[in-house]
Coordinates of C-alpha atoms and ligand atoms in Angstrom, one line a residue:
M25 CA -10.0 102.1 -2.6
S26 CA -7.8 100.6 -5.3
G27 CA -7.4 103.0 -8.2
G28 CA -8.6 105.7 -5.9
V29 CA -6.6 108.5 -7.5
E30 CA -6.8 111.7 -5.5
L31 CA -8.2 113.6 -8.5
T32 CA -9.2 117.0 -7.3
R33 CA -12.1 118.8 -8.9
A34 CA -9.8 121.6 -9.9
L35 CA -8.0 119.4 -12.5
D36 CA -10.8 119.0 -15.0
S37 CA -14.0 120.4 -13.6
A38 CA -16.4 123.2 -13.5
P39 CA -15.2 125.6 -10.8
M40 CA -16.7 124.9 -7.4
S41 CA -16.7 127.8 -5.0
I42 CA -15.8 126.4 -1.6
G43 CA -17.9 127.5 1.4
P44 CA -16.2 129.4 4.2
P45 CA -13.8 126.9 5.8
N46 CA -14.6 128.1 9.3
G47 CA -18.3 128.8 8.5
P48 CA -20.9 126.9 10.5
L49 CA -21.5 124.2 7.9
S50 CA -17.9 123.4 7.5
R51 CA -17.6 123.0 11.3
I52 CA -20.6 120.8 11.4
L53 CA -19.3 118.5 8.7
D54 CA -15.9 118.3 10.5
E55 CA -17.8 117.5 13.7
L56 CA -19.8 114.7 12.0
H57 CA -16.6 113.4 10.4
A58 CA -14.8 113.3 13.8
R59 CA -17.9 111.7 15.5
F60 CA -18.6 108.9 13.0
G61 CA -15.1 108.4 11.6
P62 CA -14.0 106.0 14.4
T63 CA -16.8 103.5 14.1
T64 CA -15.7 100.0 13.2
D65 CA -19.1 98.7 12.2
G66 CA -19.8 97.4 8.7
Q67 CA -17.8 95.5 6.1
V68 CA -16.6 96.5 2.6
A69 CA -18.4 94.7 -0.3
S70 CA -16.5 91.7 -1.5
Y71 CA -18.8 90.1 -4.0
I72 CA -17.1 92.3 -6.6
P73 CA -13.5 91.2 -5.7
E74 CA -11.9 94.5 -6.6
L75 CA -14.1 96.3 -4.1
A76 CA -12.8 94.1 -1.3
S77 CA -9.5 95.9 -1.2
A78 CA -11.2 99.2 -0.3
D79 CA -10.0 100.9 2.9
P80 CA -12.9 100.6 5.3
T81 CA -11.7 103.6 7.3
L82 CA -12.1 106.1 4.5
F83 CA -14.9 108.7 5.1
G84 CA -15.8 111.7 3.1
L85 CA -18.7 114.1 3.4
A86 CA -19.8 116.8 0.9
L87 CA -22.6 119.3 0.4
T88 CA -23.4 121.4 -2.6
T89 CA -25.7 124.3 -2.4
M90 CA -28.1 125.6 -5.0
D91 CA -25.8 128.5 -5.8
G92 CA -22.9 126.2 -6.4
F93 CA -21.0 126.4 -3.0
G94 CA -19.3 123.2 -1.9
Y95 CA -18.6 122.1 1.7
A96 CA -16.5 119.0 2.3
S97 CA -14.8 117.1 5.1
G98 CA -12.5 114.1 5.1
A99 CA -11.9 112.0 2.0
A100 CA -14.1 114.2 -0.1
A101 CA -11.8 114.1 -3.1
T102 CA -11.2 110.4 -3.1
E103 CA -12.6 108.6 -6.2
F104 CA -14.6 105.4 -5.9
T105 CA -17.0 103.7 -8.2
I106 CA -20.5 105.0 -8.4
Q107 CA -22.2 101.6 -8.5
S108 CA -26.0 101.8 -7.9
V109 CA -25.9 105.5 -7.3
S110 CA -25.9 105.7 -11.2
K111 CA -29.3 104.0 -11.3
P112 CA -31.6 107.0 -10.8
F113 CA -29.5 109.1 -13.2
V114 CA -29.6 106.5 -16.0
Y115 CA -33.3 106.1 -15.3
A116 CA -33.6 109.8 -16.0
L117 CA -31.8 109.3 -19.3
A118 CA -34.1 106.5 -20.3
L119 CA -37.1 108.6 -19.5
A120 CA -35.7 111.5 -21.5
D121 CA -35.0 109.1 -24.5
R122 CA -38.1 107.0 -24.4
G123 CA -40.8 108.9 -22.5
M124 CA -42.5 107.9 -19.3
D125 CA -45.2 105.6 -20.8
E126 CA -42.7 103.4 -22.7
V127 CA -40.3 103.2 -19.7
L128 CA -43.1 102.5 -17.3
S129 CA -44.4 99.7 -19.5
R130 CA -41.0 98.0 -19.3
V131 CA -40.0 98.8 -15.7
G132 CA -42.4 99.2 -12.8
V133 CA -42.1 101.7 -9.9
E134 CA -43.2 99.6 -7.0
P135 CA -40.9 99.2 -3.9
T136 CA -39.8 95.6 -3.5
G137 CA -38.7 95.6 0.1
D138 CA -36.1 93.2 -1.2
A139 CA -32.3 93.5 -1.5
F140 CA -30.8 95.2 -4.5
N141 CA -29.9 92.0 -6.2
A142 CA -33.1 90.1 -5.5
I143 CA -34.4 87.9 -8.3
T144 CA -37.9 89.2 -8.2
L145 CA -39.8 89.9 -11.3
E146 CA -43.5 90.4 -12.1
P147 CA -44.9 86.9 -12.3
D148 CA -46.2 86.7 -15.9
T149 CA -44.4 89.4 -17.7
G150 CA -40.9 89.3 -16.2
R151 CA -41.1 93.1 -15.8
P152 CA -38.7 94.2 -13.1
L153 CA -40.4 95.9 -10.2
N154 CA -38.5 99.2 -10.1
P155 CA -35.5 100.8 -11.7
M156 CA -33.4 101.0 -8.5
V157 CA -33.0 97.2 -8.0
N158 CA -30.5 95.5 -10.3
A159 CA -33.1 93.9 -12.5
G160 CA -34.8 97.2 -13.2
A161 CA -31.4 99.0 -13.7
L162 CA -30.2 96.4 -16.2
L163 CA -33.4 96.9 -18.2
V164 CA -33.3 100.7 -17.9
S165 CA -29.7 100.8 -19.2
S166 CA -30.8 98.7 -22.2
L167 CA -33.4 101.4 -23.0
V168 CA -30.9 104.2 -23.4
D169 CA -30.6 105.3 -27.0
G170 CA -27.5 104.4 -29.0
A171 CA -26.6 102.5 -32.1
T172 CA -24.2 100.2 -30.3
A173 CA -23.4 99.2 -26.8
A174 CA -20.4 101.5 -26.9
D175 CA -22.6 104.4 -28.0
R176 CA -25.1 103.7 -25.2
F177 CA -22.4 103.6 -22.6
E178 CA -20.7 106.8 -23.9
R179 CA -24.1 108.6 -23.6
I180 CA -24.4 107.3 -20.0
R181 CA -20.9 108.5 -19.1
G182 CA -21.5 111.9 -20.7
W183 CA -24.9 112.1 -18.9
L184 CA -23.4 111.3 -15.5
S185 CA -20.6 113.8 -16.2
A186 CA -23.2 116.5 -16.9
F187 CA -24.7 115.9 -13.5
A188 CA -21.3 116.0 -11.8
G189 CA -20.1 119.0 -13.8
R190 CA -16.9 117.3 -14.8
E191 CA -15.8 114.5 -17.2
L192 CA -16.0 111.2 -15.3
R193 CA -13.9 108.1 -16.2
V194 CA -14.3 104.4 -15.7
D195 CA -12.3 102.3 -13.2
E196 CA -11.4 99.6 -15.6
K197 CA -10.2 97.2 -12.8
V198 CA -13.5 97.4 -11.1
F199 CA -15.4 97.0 -14.4
R200 CA -13.4 93.9 -15.3
S201 CA -13.8 92.5 -11.8
E202 CA -17.6 92.7 -12.0
Q203 CA -17.6 91.6 -15.6
L204 CA -15.8 88.4 -14.6
T205 CA -17.9 87.7 -11.5
G206 CA -21.4 89.2 -12.3
D207 CA -23.2 86.0 -12.9
R208 CA -26.1 86.9 -10.7
N209 CA -26.8 90.0 -12.8
R210 CA -26.4 87.9 -16.0
A211 CA -28.8 85.4 -14.6
I212 CA -31.4 88.1 -13.9
A213 CA -31.0 89.5 -17.4
Y214 CA -31.5 86.0 -18.9
L215 CA -34.6 85.5 -16.8
M216 CA -36.0 88.8 -18.0
R217 CA -35.1 88.0 -21.6
N218 CA -36.7 84.6 -21.3
A219 CA -39.9 86.3 -20.1
G220 CA -39.8 88.7 -23.0
A221 CA -39.2 91.7 -20.8
L222 CA -35.6 92.4 -22.0
S223 CA -34.5 92.3 -25.6
G224 CA -31.0 92.3 -26.9
D225 CA -27.7 90.7 -26.2
V226 CA -27.4 89.9 -22.5
D227 CA -23.6 90.1 -22.4
E228 CA -23.7 93.5 -24.1
I229 CA -26.4 94.8 -21.9
C230 CA -24.6 93.6 -18.7
S231 CA -21.4 95.1 -19.9
V232 CA -23.0 98.5 -20.4
Y233 CA -24.5 98.2 -16.9
F234 CA -21.2 97.1 -15.3
R235 CA -19.3 100.0 -17.0
Q236 CA -22.0 102.4 -15.7
C237 CA -21.4 101.1 -12.2
A238 CA -17.7 101.4 -12.6
V239 CA -17.7 105.2 -13.4
M240 CA -15.5 106.9 -10.8
V241 CA -16.9 109.8 -8.7
T242 CA -16.0 111.6 -5.5
C243 CA -18.5 112.4 -2.8
E244 CA -18.2 116.0 -3.9
D245 CA -19.4 114.8 -7.3
L246 CA -22.3 112.9 -5.7
A247 CA -23.2 116.1 -3.8
T248 CA -23.2 118.1 -7.0
M249 CA -25.3 115.4 -8.8
A250 CA -27.8 115.5 -6.0
A251 CA -27.7 119.3 -6.0
T252 CA -28.6 119.2 -9.7
L253 CA -31.7 117.3 -8.9
A254 CA -32.4 119.5 -5.9
N255 CA -32.0 122.5 -8.2
G256 CA -34.7 121.3 -10.6
G257 CA -32.3 119.8 -13.1
V258 CA -29.9 122.7 -13.5
N259 CA -26.3 121.9 -12.5
P260 CA -25.4 124.6 -9.9
L261 CA -21.8 124.6 -11.0
T262 CA -22.0 124.6 -14.8
R263 CA -25.4 126.4 -14.7
R264 CA -26.5 124.0 -17.5
R265 CA -29.9 122.4 -17.5
V266 CA -29.3 118.6 -17.5
L267 CA -32.8 117.4 -16.9
S268 CA -36.3 118.9 -17.2
D269 CA -38.2 119.9 -14.0
E270 CA -40.8 117.3 -14.8
L271 CA -38.3 114.4 -15.0
V272 CA -36.5 115.6 -11.9
G273 CA -39.8 115.0 -10.1
R274 CA -40.1 111.5 -11.5
V275 CA -36.6 110.5 -10.6
L276 CA -36.9 111.8 -7.1
T277 CA -40.1 109.8 -6.7
V278 CA -38.4 106.5 -7.3
M279 CA -35.4 107.5 -5.2
T280 CA -37.9 108.2 -2.4
T281 CA -39.8 105.0 -2.6
C282 CA -37.1 102.5 -3.8
G283 CA -33.7 104.2 -3.6
M284 CA -32.7 102.5 -0.4
Y285 CA -34.1 99.1 -1.2
D286 CA -35.2 97.1 1.8
H287 CA -34.1 100.0 4.0
A288 CA -36.3 102.5 2.1
G289 CA -39.0 102.7 4.7
E290 CA -36.8 103.2 7.7
W291 CA -34.6 105.7 5.7
M292 CA -37.7 107.8 4.9
L293 CA -38.9 107.5 8.5
R294 CA -35.6 108.7 9.9
V295 CA -33.8 110.8 7.2
G296 CA -36.8 111.6 5.0
V297 CA -35.1 112.7 1.8
P298 CA -34.8 110.9 -1.6
A299 CA -31.5 109.1 -1.7
K300 CA -29.5 106.4 -3.5
S301 CA -26.6 104.3 -2.3
G302 CA -24.0 102.2 -3.9
V303 CA -21.9 99.2 -2.8
A304 CA -18.6 101.0 -3.1
G305 CA -19.8 103.2 -0.2
G306 CA -21.4 106.2 -1.9
I307 CA -24.7 107.8 -0.9
C308 CA -26.3 110.7 -2.7
A309 CA -29.2 112.4 -1.0
V310 CA -31.4 115.2 -2.4
L311 CA -33.0 118.0 -0.4
P312 CA -35.2 119.6 -3.1
G313 CA -34.7 123.3 -3.4
Q314 CA -31.9 123.4 -0.9
L315 CA -29.0 121.0 -1.0
G316 CA -27.3 118.0 -2.5
I317 CA -25.5 115.7 -0.1
G318 CA -22.8 113.2 -1.0
T319 CA -21.1 110.8 1.4
F320 CA -18.4 108.1 0.9
S321 CA -17.4 105.4 3.3
P322 CA -16.9 101.8 2.0
A323 CA -17.9 99.9 5.1
L324 CA -21.5 98.7 4.5
D325 CA -24.3 97.6 6.9
A326 CA -26.4 94.4 6.4
T327 CA -28.7 96.1 3.9
G328 CA -25.7 97.2 1.8
H329 CA -25.6 100.9 2.7
S330 CA -22.6 102.8 3.9
V331 CA -22.6 102.7 7.7
R332 CA -21.0 106.2 8.2
G333 CA -23.0 107.6 5.3
V334 CA -26.3 106.6 6.9
L335 CA -25.2 107.9 10.3
A336 CA -24.1 111.2 8.9
C337 CA -27.3 111.7 6.8
N338 CA -29.4 110.7 9.8
E339 CA -27.6 113.2 12.0
L340 CA -27.9 116.0 9.4
S341 CA -31.6 115.4 8.9
T342 CA -32.3 115.2 12.7
R343 CA -30.3 118.2 13.6
F344 CA -31.7 120.5 10.8
G345 CA -35.2 119.0 10.5
L346 CA -34.6 118.1 6.8
H347 CA -37.3 115.5 6.6
L348 CA -39.3 116.4 3.5
L349 CA -42.7 115.8 5.1
R350 CA -42.0 118.1 8.0
T351 CA -44.0 121.2 7.6
A352 CA -42.2 124.5 8.0
G353 CA -45.2 126.2 9.5
L354 CA -46.9 129.3 8.0
P355 CA -44.5 131.2 5.8
A356 CA -44.3 135.0 5.7
H357 CA -47.4 136.6 4.3
P358 CA -47.0 137.2 0.5
V359 CA -48.3 140.7 0.9
R360 CA -45.7 142.8 2.6
S361 CA -47.6 146.1 2.5
T362 CA -50.7 147.6 1.0
H363 CA -51.4 151.2 0.3
R364 CA -53.6 153.4 -1.8
A365 CA -52.7 156.3 -4.1
D366 CA -54.6 158.8 -2.0
A367 CA -51.9 158.3 0.6
V368 CA -48.8 157.4 -1.4
S369 CA -48.5 158.9 -4.9
S370 CA -46.0 158.5 -7.7
K371 CA -43.0 160.6 -8.1
R372 CA -44.5 162.6 -10.9
V373 CA -44.8 166.2 -9.7
R374 CA -48.5 167.1 -10.0
S375 CA -50.3 170.4 -10.5
P376 CA -52.5 171.5 -7.5
R377 CA -55.6 170.4 -9.3
E378 CA -54.1 167.0 -10.1
R379 CA -53.0 166.7 -6.5
R380 CA -56.5 167.4 -5.2
A381 CA -58.0 164.9 -7.6
L382 CA -55.5 162.2 -6.5
S383 CA -56.0 162.8 -2.8
E384 CA -59.8 162.7 -3.3
H385 CA -60.0 159.8 -5.7
G386 CA -56.6 158.1 -5.3
A387 CA -58.2 155.3 -3.2
A388 CA -59.3 153.8 -6.5
I389 CA -55.7 152.7 -6.9
V390 CA -54.3 150.1 -4.5
V391 CA -50.7 148.9 -4.4
H392 CA -49.8 145.5 -2.9
E393 CA -46.1 145.0 -2.3
L394 CA -45.5 141.2 -2.6
Q395 CA -42.6 139.1 -1.2
G396 CA -41.2 135.6 -1.3
D397 CA -41.9 132.8 -3.7
L398 CA -45.5 132.4 -4.8
A399 CA -46.8 128.9 -4.6
F400 CA -50.3 127.6 -4.1
G401 CA -50.7 128.5 -0.5
S402 CA -49.2 132.0 -0.8
A403 CA -51.2 132.7 -4.0
E404 CA -54.3 131.8 -2.1
R405 CA -53.5 134.3 0.7
L406 CA -52.6 136.9 -1.9
S407 CA -55.9 136.5 -3.6
R408 CA -57.8 136.8 -0.4
T409 CA -55.9 140.0 0.5
V410 CA -56.5 141.5 -3.0
L411 CA -60.3 140.8 -2.7
A412 CA -60.4 142.2 0.8
H413 CA -59.1 145.6 -0.5
L414 CA -61.4 146.1 -3.5
D415 CA -63.9 148.6 -2.2
G416 CA -63.9 151.5 -4.7
V417 CA -60.8 150.1 -6.4
R418 CA -60.3 150.3 -10.1
W419 CA -56.6 149.6 -10.4
V420 CA -54.7 147.0 -8.6
I421 CA -50.9 147.1 -8.7
L422 CA -49.0 144.0 -7.8
D423 CA -45.4 144.9 -7.1
L424 CA -43.3 141.8 -7.8
R425 CA -39.9 143.3 -7.1
R426 CA -39.4 141.1 -4.0
V427 CA -41.0 137.9 -5.5
G428 CA -38.5 135.2 -6.3
R429 CA -40.6 133.0 -8.5
L430 CA -44.2 132.0 -9.3
D431 CA -44.9 128.3 -9.6
E432 CA -47.5 126.8 -11.9
S433 CA -50.1 126.5 -9.2
A434 CA -49.7 130.2 -8.3
V435 CA -50.1 131.1 -12.0
S436 CA -53.3 129.1 -12.3
L437 CA -54.8 130.5 -9.1
L438 CA -53.9 134.0 -10.0
R439 CA -55.5 133.6 -13.5
A440 CA -58.7 132.8 -11.7
L441 CA -58.3 135.9 -9.5
L442 CA -57.7 138.0 -12.7
D443 CA -60.9 136.7 -14.2
E444 CA -62.7 137.9 -11.1
L445 CA -61.0 141.3 -11.2
A446 CA -61.7 141.8 -14.9
Q447 CA -65.4 141.0 -14.3
R448 CA -65.5 143.7 -11.7
G449 CA -63.9 146.2 -14.1
V450 CA -60.6 146.3 -12.2
T451 CA -57.3 146.7 -14.2
T452 CA -54.4 144.8 -12.7
I453 CA -50.9 146.1 -13.3
F454 CA -47.9 143.9 -12.7
A455 CA -44.7 145.8 -11.7
D456 CA -42.2 143.1 -12.8
P457 CA -38.6 144.4 -12.8
K458 CA -37.2 140.9 -13.1
G459 CA -39.4 139.7 -15.9
L460 CA -40.5 136.6 -13.8
A461 CA -41.4 133.5 -15.7
G462 CA -45.1 132.9 -15.5
V463 CA -46.2 136.6 -15.5
G464 CA -46.6 136.4 -19.2
Q465 CA -49.3 133.8 -18.8
L466 CA -51.2 136.1 -16.5
L467 CA -51.6 138.9 -19.1
R468 CA -55.0 139.0 -20.6
A469 CA -56.1 140.0 -24.1
D470 CA -59.0 142.1 -22.9
G471 CA -56.9 145.0 -21.7
S472 CA -57.6 144.4 -18.1
T473 CA -53.9 143.7 -17.3
E474 CA -50.7 145.5 -17.9
R475 CA -47.0 144.6 -17.2
V476 CA -44.6 147.5 -16.5
R477 CA -41.0 147.7 -15.3
D478 CA -41.5 148.8 -11.8
A479 CA -44.0 149.9 -9.2
E480 CA -43.3 153.6 -9.7
I481 CA -44.2 153.4 -13.4
A482 CA -47.2 151.3 -12.5
L483 CA -48.4 153.9 -10.0
E484 CA -47.9 156.8 -12.4
W485 CA -49.6 154.8 -15.2
A486 CA -52.7 154.2 -12.9
E487 CA -52.7 157.8 -11.8
E488 CA -52.7 159.0 -15.4
A489 CA -55.6 156.6 -16.1
L490 CA -57.5 157.9 -13.1
L491 CA -56.8 161.6 -14.0
S492 CA -58.0 161.0 -17.5
T493 CA -61.3 159.6 -16.2
R494 CA -61.7 163.0 -14.4
D495 CA -61.0 164.9 -17.5
M496 CA -57.6 165.8 -16.4
Q497 CA -55.4 164.6 -19.2
T498 CA -51.7 165.2 -18.3
L499 CA -50.2 168.1 -20.3
S500 CA -48.8 167.1 -23.7
P501 CA -45.0 167.3 -23.6
S502 CA -45.1 170.1 -26.2
A503 CA -47.5 172.3 -24.1
Q504 CA -46.0 175.7 -23.0
V505 CA -46.4 176.8 -19.4
P506 CA -45.1 180.4 -19.2
L507 CA -43.7 181.8 -16.0
G508 CA -47.0 183.5 -15.2
T509 CA -48.8 180.2 -14.7
Q510 CA -46.0 178.3 -12.9
E511 CA -47.2 176.8 -9.7
L512 CA -44.3 178.3 -7.6
L513 CA -45.1 181.8 -8.8
A514 CA -48.9 181.5 -8.6
E515 CA -49.2 184.0 -5.8
L516 CA -46.7 186.6 -7.1
G517 CA -48.9 188.5 -9.5
A518 CA -48.3 189.4 -13.1
E519 CA -46.1 192.4 -12.5
R520 CA -43.7 190.7 -10.2
V521 CA -43.5 187.7 -12.5
A522 CA -42.7 190.1 -15.4
R523 CA -39.8 191.5 -13.3
L524 CA -38.6 188.1 -12.5
R525 CA -38.8 187.0 -16.1
A526 CA -36.4 189.9 -17.1
L527 CA -33.8 188.2 -14.9
T528 CA -34.1 184.7 -16.3
E529 CA -32.5 183.1 -19.3
T530 CA -34.1 180.5 -21.5
R531 CA -32.3 177.2 -21.9
A532 CA -33.4 174.4 -24.3
Y533 CA -32.6 170.7 -23.9
D534 CA -33.0 167.6 -26.0
K535 CA -34.1 164.3 -24.8
G536 CA -31.3 162.5 -22.9
D537 CA -29.4 165.8 -22.1
I538 CA -28.2 166.0 -18.5
V539 CA -29.2 169.4 -17.0
F540 CA -26.9 168.8 -14.0
Q541 CA -25.5 165.9 -12.0
E542 CA -24.3 165.1 -8.6
G543 CA -21.4 167.3 -7.5
D544 CA -22.1 170.1 -10.0
P545 CA -22.3 173.5 -8.4
A546 CA -25.9 174.3 -7.3
D547 CA -26.1 177.6 -9.1
A548 CA -29.6 178.1 -10.6
L549 CA -33.4 177.5 -10.1
Y550 CA -35.1 176.0 -13.2
F551 CA -38.8 176.6 -14.1
V552 CA -39.9 174.0 -16.7
T553 CA -41.8 175.9 -19.3
R554 CA -42.1 173.0 -21.8
G555 CA -41.2 169.3 -21.7
L556 CA -40.4 166.9 -18.9
V557 CA -37.3 166.0 -16.8
N558 CA -36.5 163.2 -14.4
V559 CA -34.6 163.7 -11.2
D560 CA -32.6 160.6 -10.1
V561 CA -30.0 159.6 -7.6
V562 CA -27.7 156.6 -7.0
T563 CA -28.4 154.2 -4.2
S564 CA -26.0 154.5 -1.2
G565 CA -23.9 151.5 -2.2
G566 CA -23.7 153.0 -5.7
G567 CA -25.4 150.0 -7.2
R568 CA -28.3 151.5 -9.1
R569 CA -30.0 154.7 -10.0
F570 CA -33.6 155.4 -9.0
R571 CA -36.0 158.1 -9.8
L572 CA -36.8 160.7 -7.2
N573 CA -39.2 162.9 -9.2
T574 CA -40.6 163.5 -12.7
V575 CA -41.0 167.2 -13.3
P576 CA -43.4 168.4 -16.0
A577 CA -43.9 171.9 -17.5
G578 CA -45.4 174.2 -14.8
S579 CA -43.1 173.0 -12.0
A580 CA -39.6 174.0 -10.9
F581 CA -36.5 172.1 -9.8
G582 CA -33.2 173.0 -8.3
E583 CA -34.6 175.5 -5.8
L584 CA -32.1 174.5 -3.1
A585 CA -29.5 176.4 -5.1
L586 CA -31.1 179.7 -3.9
I587 CA -31.2 178.5 -0.3
D588 CA -28.0 176.8 0.6
G589 CA -25.9 176.8 -2.6
G590 CA -23.3 174.0 -2.3
T591 CA -23.3 171.2 -4.9
R592 CA -26.1 169.1 -6.5
S593 CA -27.1 165.9 -4.7
S594 CA -29.1 164.5 -7.6
R595 CA -29.0 164.3 -11.4
V596 CA -31.6 165.8 -13.8
V597 CA -32.0 164.0 -17.2
V598 CA -34.3 165.3 -19.9
A599 CA -37.1 162.9 -20.7
E600 CA -38.8 165.0 -23.5
P601 CA -37.5 168.0 -25.4
T602 CA -37.5 170.7 -22.7
E603 CA -37.3 174.4 -22.3
C604 CA -36.5 176.1 -18.9
A605 CA -36.6 179.6 -17.6
V606 CA -33.4 179.7 -15.5
L607 CA -32.8 182.0 -12.6
T608 CA -29.1 181.8 -11.9
V609 CA -27.6 182.5 -8.5
P610 CA -25.9 185.7 -9.7
A611 CA -29.2 186.9 -11.2
F612 CA -30.9 186.1 -7.9
E613 CA -28.2 188.1 -6.0
K614 CA -29.0 191.0 -8.3
L615 CA -32.7 190.6 -7.5
R616 CA -31.9 190.6 -3.8
H617 CA -30.4 194.0 -4.0
Q618 CA -32.8 195.5 -6.5
D619 CA -36.1 194.1 -5.3
P620 CA -35.9 192.6 -1.8
A621 CA -39.7 192.3 -1.5
L622 CA -39.9 190.2 -4.7
C623 CA -37.0 188.2 -3.3
D624 CA -38.9 187.6 -0.1
A625 CA -42.1 186.6 -2.0
L626 CA -40.1 184.1 -4.0
F627 CA -38.5 182.7 -0.8
R628 CA -41.9 182.3 0.8
A629 CA -43.2 180.5 -2.3
I630 CA -40.2 178.1 -2.2
A631 CA -40.6 177.5 1.5
R632 CA -44.4 176.8 1.0
S633 CA -43.6 174.3 -1.8
L634 CA -40.9 172.6 0.3
S635 CA -43.2 172.4 3.3
A636 CA -46.0 170.9 1.1
R637 CA -43.5 168.3 -0.1
L638 CA -42.4 167.5 3.4
R639 CA -46.0 167.1 4.6
Q640 CA -46.6 164.8 1.7
A641 CA -43.5 162.8 2.5
T642 CA -44.6 162.5 6.2
R643 CA -48.1 161.2 5.0
E644 CA -46.4 158.7 2.8
I645 CA -44.1 157.4 5.5
Q646 CA -47.1 157.1 7.8
A647 CA -49.0 155.1 5.1
L648 CA -46.0 152.9 4.4
E649 CA -45.3 152.2 8.0
A650 CA -49.0 151.3 8.7
Ligands
DON17 O1 -25.1 95.3 -9.8 C1 -24.3 95.3 -8.9 O2 -24.3 94.4 -8.1 C2 -23.4 96.5 -8.6 N1 -22.7 96.8 -9.8 C3 -24.2 97.6 -8.1 C4 -24.9 97.3 -6.8 C5 -25.1 98.4 -5.9 O3 -24.4 99.3 -5.8 C6 -26.2 98.1 -4.9 N2 -26.4 99.2 -4.0 N3 -26.3 99.5 -2.9

């Protein structure tokens, strides 16, 4: 088109990551471009003289994803004037400035089934029928806050730019061309003013509206503007919130019912997504939660919509089933797995008594691992699952690690579930590593809910609560557990323990000290006689550390040193001031020569402890695979 400077996004924009050029979506856009490019149907708009010189063969397609990837084909970087595609965005600005009630009292939201420039107003009041037709859009632009017309326009330009993620400019030629010839719009404005619906200077109001229509965009910009709506009001390129979630819903509503004027019904039937078109050839279509689509091709059909744009949107929707009212079927169950603490316990090393208590009574703790986004339907299924697993349960752990988000309906349904659980004396613990929005609203003041960082901590917390109800308070960190009462040495007898003690050395550690880490030589066995340590490892990719064990006083760690030597495969960090009786490999070698029977007994004890741990691991794998 005239003035269609090839302004690429890179010049003055938020960075757009480009999707893989030979990825499936790029290929499909290129295919649509090749398929619909040759059509000769349609005519460029000529009622604004400057638009008549547009090249009818131009055709651009663009998509922007929710995480800010752009796909484009054809004339995607060619600028053209936004025209009516500005209307839903300026409507959003008026709603933000004036509130819904005031805007609704001035502009209706009923589809007209008429053309964009129809002279149809409410009979007595002169109120325009909706904000997508010219009458409504003129009135809406007069509602935008600003001391002067210039201020109002500057706010509109800045607002459209925030949606596009770059500074947009006006095509002065197109503006002047419409300013000189826009008598029909002026007439509509005068009619509305005559009826008392519009107040202010008609020329000024029209000139703000004509400038708004002459803002230059590319179809990549339209895709990003659509993606901002699809993304709940946050621009996926700049990551800035432009519009509240609530106003996004209102804007998409009018785009759905009125965006395509007298073609709106058929558009919804065939394409089925909120959209808006403009006479310069742009279409902006929104696939909520997924994509923004922008197309550009100046040749228009009889209802004023871009021929190639409609064909491309139609094809995309048909091929990928994008129609909003199409149901996706039953989503994955929100509960990925359920297990109880008698089968799967926390990583805290327990005394034999505690282990017995947990295997006898651990069924009072149930862990549900959740997945996906929680909305009304999935929250209902989750509630049913939780209630179906309540026999003998006193603690319910909801592991939210794999949950993306909780929407408002999920929050309110889960609040009702928590009322029920609290009434039954059940404590609910949210394991919420991501700090999901909405979880705060689930926490209750009566102590029947807890929120902790992860499922491991939640399980340990519930185990502690369970053990304390059975008079088995965990040892205080300052309690001493001498070698004679260490679990590993329980069968050795006092005299052998005394001989062993003579070979150990005492080491003291402060909180945060590292006893050893990965790669260190495995050169000693540690009996914890006071305090607490955590054993952790790094995930295979090196991304994050996770806890393997928590070892309290009375338990040992590092025993593999005596068996295969080599280097340490995990790290031990001191959680509370700790004291250990340490049997080094050289001391052990001495023992081997001096007292082979004691050495044998120690080996048997280590083997028994390892085999008990292996059996427990097998049981946990069975429970988790179930
Ligand atoms: O008001 C007008 O006539 C133009 N400035 C905008 C019209 C428009 O884009 C209609 N949409 N398809």
